[in-house]
PDB file of C-alpha atoms in Angstrom:
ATOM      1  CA  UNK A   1     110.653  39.066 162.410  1.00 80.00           C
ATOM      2  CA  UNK A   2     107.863  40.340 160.481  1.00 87.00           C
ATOM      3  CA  UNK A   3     107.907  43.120 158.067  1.00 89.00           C
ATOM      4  CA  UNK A   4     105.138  44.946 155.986  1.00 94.00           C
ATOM      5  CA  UNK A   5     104.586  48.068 153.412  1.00 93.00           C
ATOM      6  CA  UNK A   6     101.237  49.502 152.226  1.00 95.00           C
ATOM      7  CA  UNK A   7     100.814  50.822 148.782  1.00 94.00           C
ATOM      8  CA  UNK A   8      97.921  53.250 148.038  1.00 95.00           C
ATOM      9  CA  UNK A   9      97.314  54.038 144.786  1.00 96.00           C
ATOM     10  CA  UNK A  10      95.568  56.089 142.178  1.00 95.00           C
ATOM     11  CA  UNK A  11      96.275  56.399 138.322  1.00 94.00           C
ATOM     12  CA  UNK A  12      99.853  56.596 137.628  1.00 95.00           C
ATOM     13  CA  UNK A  13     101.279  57.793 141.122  1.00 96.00           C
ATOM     14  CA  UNK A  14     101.177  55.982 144.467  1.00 96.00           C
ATOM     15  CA  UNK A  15     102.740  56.332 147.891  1.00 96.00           C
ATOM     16  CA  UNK A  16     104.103  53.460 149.705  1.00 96.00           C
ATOM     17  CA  UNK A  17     104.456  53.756 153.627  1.00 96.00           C
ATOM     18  CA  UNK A  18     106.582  51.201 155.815  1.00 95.00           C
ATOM     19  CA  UNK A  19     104.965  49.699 158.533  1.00 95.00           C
ATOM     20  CA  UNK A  20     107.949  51.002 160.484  1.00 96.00           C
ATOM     21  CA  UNK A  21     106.631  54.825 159.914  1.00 95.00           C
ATOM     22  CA  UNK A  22     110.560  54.980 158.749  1.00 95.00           C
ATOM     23  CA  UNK A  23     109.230  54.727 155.047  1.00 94.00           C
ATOM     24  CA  UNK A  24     107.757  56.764 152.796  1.00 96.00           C
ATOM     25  CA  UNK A  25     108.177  56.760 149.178  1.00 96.00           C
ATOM     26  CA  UNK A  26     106.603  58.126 146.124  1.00 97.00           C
ATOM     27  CA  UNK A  27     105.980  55.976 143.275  1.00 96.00           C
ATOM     28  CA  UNK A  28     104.770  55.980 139.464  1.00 96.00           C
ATOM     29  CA  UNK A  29     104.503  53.912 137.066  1.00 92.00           C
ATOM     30  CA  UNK A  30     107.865  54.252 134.683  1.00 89.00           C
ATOM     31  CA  UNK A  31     107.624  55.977 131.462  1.00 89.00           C
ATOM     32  CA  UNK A  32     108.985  53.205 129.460  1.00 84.00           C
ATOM     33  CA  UNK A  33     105.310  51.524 130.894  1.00 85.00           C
ATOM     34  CA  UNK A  34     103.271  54.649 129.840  1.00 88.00           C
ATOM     35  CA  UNK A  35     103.688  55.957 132.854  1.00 91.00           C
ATOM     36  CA  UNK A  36     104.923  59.669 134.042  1.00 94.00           C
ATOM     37  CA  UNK A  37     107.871  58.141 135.640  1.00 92.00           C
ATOM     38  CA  UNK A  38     109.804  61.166 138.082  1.00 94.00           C
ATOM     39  CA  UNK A  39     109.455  58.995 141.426  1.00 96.00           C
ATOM     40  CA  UNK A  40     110.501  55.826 142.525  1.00 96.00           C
ATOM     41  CA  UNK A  41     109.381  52.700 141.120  1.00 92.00           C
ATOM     42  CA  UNK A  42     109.150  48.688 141.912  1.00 91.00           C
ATOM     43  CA  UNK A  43     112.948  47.995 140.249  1.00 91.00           C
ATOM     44  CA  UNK A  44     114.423  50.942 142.060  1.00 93.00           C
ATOM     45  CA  UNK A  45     112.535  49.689 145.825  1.00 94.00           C
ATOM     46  CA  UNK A  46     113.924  46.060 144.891  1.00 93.00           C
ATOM     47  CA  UNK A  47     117.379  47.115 144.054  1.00 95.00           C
ATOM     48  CA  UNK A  48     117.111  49.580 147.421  1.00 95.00           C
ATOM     49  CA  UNK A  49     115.873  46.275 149.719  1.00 95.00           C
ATOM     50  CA  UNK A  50     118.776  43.640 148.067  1.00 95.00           C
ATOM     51  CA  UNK A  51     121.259  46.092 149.021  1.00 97.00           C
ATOM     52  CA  UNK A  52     119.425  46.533 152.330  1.00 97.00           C
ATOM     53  CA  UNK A  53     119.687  43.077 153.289  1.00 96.00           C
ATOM     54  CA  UNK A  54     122.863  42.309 151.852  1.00 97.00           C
ATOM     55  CA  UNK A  55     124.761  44.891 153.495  1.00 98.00           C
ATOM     56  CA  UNK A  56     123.334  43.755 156.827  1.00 97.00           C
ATOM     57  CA  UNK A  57     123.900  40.391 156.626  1.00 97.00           C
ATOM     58  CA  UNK A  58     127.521  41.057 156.271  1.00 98.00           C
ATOM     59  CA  UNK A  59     127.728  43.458 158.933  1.00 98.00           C
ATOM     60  CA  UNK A  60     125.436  41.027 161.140  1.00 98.00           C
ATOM     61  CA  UNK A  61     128.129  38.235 160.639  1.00 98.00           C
ATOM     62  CA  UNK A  62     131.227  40.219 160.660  1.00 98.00           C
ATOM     63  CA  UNK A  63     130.206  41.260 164.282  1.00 98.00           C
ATOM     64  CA  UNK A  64     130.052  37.664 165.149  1.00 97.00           C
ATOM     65  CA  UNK A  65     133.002  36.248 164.097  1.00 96.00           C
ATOM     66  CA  UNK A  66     134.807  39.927 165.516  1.00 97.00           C
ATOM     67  CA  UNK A  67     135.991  40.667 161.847  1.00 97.00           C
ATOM     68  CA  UNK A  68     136.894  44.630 161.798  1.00 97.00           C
ATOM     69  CA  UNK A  69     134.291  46.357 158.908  1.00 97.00           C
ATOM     70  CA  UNK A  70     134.471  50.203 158.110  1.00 97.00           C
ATOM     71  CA  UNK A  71     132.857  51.983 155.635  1.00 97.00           C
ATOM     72  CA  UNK A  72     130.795  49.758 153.453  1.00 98.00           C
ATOM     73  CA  UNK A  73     128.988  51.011 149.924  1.00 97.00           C
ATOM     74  CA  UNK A  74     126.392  48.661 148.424  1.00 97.00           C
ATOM     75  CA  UNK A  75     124.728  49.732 144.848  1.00 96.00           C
ATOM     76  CA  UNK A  76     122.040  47.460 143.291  1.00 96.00           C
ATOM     77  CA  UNK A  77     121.200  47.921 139.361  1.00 94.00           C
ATOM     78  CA  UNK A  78     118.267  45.548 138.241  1.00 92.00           C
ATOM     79  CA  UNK A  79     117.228  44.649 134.859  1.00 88.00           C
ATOM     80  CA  UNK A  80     113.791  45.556 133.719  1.00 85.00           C
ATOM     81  CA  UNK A  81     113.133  43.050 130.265  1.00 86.00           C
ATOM     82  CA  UNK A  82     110.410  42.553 127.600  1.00 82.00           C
ATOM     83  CA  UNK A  83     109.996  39.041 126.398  1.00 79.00           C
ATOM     84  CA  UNK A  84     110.640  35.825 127.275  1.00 69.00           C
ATOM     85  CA  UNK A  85     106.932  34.375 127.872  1.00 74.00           C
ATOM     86  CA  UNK A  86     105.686  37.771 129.974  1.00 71.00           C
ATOM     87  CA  UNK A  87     104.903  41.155 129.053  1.00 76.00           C
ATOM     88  CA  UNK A  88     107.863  42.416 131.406  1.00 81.00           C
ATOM     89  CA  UNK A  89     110.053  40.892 134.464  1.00 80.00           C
ATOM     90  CA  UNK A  90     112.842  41.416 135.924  1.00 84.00           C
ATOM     91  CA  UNK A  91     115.894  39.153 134.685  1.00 85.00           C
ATOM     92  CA  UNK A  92     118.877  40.211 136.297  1.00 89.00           C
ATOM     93  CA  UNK A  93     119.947  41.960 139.566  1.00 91.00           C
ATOM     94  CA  UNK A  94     123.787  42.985 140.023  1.00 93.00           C
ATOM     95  CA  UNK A  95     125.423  43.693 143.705  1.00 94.00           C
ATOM     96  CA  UNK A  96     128.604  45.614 143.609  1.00 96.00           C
ATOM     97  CA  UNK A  97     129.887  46.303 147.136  1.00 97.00           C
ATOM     98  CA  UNK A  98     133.043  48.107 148.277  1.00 97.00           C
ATOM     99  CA  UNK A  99     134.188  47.095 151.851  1.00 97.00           C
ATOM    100  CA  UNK A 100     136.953  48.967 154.054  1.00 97.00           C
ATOM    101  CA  UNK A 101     138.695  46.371 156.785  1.00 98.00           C
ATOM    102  CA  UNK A 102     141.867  45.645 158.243  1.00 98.00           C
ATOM    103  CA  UNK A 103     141.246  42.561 158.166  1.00 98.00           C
ATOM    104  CA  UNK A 104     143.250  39.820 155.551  1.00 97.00           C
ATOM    105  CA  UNK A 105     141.458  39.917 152.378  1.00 97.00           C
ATOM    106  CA  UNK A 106     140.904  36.717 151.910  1.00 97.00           C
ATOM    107  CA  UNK A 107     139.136  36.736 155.174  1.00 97.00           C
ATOM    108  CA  UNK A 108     136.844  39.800 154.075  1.00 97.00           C
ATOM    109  CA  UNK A 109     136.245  37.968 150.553  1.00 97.00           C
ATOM    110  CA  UNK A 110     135.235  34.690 152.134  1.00 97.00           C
ATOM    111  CA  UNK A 111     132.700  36.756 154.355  1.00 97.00           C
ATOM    112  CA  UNK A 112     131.392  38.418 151.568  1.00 97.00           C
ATOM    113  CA  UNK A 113     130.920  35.425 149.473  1.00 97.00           C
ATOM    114  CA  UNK A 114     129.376  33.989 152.664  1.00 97.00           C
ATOM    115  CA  UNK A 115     126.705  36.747 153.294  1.00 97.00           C
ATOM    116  CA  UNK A 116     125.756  36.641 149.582  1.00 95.00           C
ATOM    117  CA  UNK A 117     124.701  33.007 150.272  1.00 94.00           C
ATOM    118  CA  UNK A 118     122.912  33.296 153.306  1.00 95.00           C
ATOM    119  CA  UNK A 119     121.147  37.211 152.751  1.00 95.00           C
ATOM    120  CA  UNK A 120     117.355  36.603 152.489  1.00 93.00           C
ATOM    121  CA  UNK A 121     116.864  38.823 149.542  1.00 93.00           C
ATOM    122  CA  UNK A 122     119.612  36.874 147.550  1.00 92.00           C
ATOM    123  CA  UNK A 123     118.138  33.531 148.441  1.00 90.00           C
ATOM    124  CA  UNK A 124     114.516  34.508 147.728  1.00 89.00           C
ATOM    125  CA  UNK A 125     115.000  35.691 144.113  1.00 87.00           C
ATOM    126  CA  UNK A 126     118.948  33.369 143.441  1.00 79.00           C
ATOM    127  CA  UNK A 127     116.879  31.015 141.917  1.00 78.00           C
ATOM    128  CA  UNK A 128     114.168  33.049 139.751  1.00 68.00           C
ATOM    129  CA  UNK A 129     116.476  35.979 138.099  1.00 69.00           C
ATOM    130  CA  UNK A 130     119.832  35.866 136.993  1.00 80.00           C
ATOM    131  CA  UNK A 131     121.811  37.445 140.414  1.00 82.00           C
ATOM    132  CA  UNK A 132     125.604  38.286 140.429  1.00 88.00           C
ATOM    133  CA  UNK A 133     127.661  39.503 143.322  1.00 92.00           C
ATOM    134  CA  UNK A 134     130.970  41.803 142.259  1.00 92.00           C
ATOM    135  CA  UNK A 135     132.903  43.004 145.430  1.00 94.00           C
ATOM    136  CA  UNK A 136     135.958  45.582 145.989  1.00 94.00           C
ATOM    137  CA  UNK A 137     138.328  45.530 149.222  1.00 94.00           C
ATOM    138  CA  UNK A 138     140.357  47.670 150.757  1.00 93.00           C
ATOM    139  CA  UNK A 139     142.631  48.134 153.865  1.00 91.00           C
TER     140      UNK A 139
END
């Protein structure tokens, strides 16, 4: 499965478009870079795509293993730092993700832990950022 985005650019504002034709976002260049800021940004996309590919992960292997999912929420905040060898980076990357089943907790928590393992996202940047997972269940 391939993937791809384009970014064009020019100054402070860009526009990035999926290769999908499903995607198309403004961007700028933050304020707290010099930039205008007021439109989406690299952190914000990045927080958007682990939540993205989290979320479907679980949902991928709950359907396999017939494990009843409802409503699921997924936020992403990211950590934009200053220091540490490089002008900026990103150092941290928290998942919080509320999930609605009928199914035992312990089952739904064991998935969950499961999915945060195996998502692509997760395992692409686990090893380069700091990257937590904090989950909620209900019935």
């Amino acid at each position: 499965l391939n993937a791809s985005a384009t970014l064009r650019w020019e100054g402070y504002h860009g526009t990035i478009e999926g290769g999908s034709g499903a995607l198309s976002v403004s961007t700028a260049t933050q304020s707290e870079l010099g930039g205008p800021g007021g439109a989406s940004n690299p952190e914000e996309l990045f927080s958007a795509a682990l939540a993205n590919c989290f979320t479907s992960t679980l949902t991928s292997m709950a359907r396999k293993r017939e494990v009843p999912l409802g409503p699921i929420e997924t936020s992403v905040s990211t950590r934009l730092s200053w220091g540490d060898g490089s002008e900026h980076h990103l150092s941290r990357a928290q998942l919080r993700t509320r999930v609605a089943s009928s199914a035992p907790e312990g089952e739904v928590r064991a998935l969950i832990d499961e999915a945060f393992a195996h998502c692509p996202v997760c395992q692409a940047v686990g090893g380069h950022m700091q990257l937590e997972l904090e989950a909620d269940v209900t019935a």
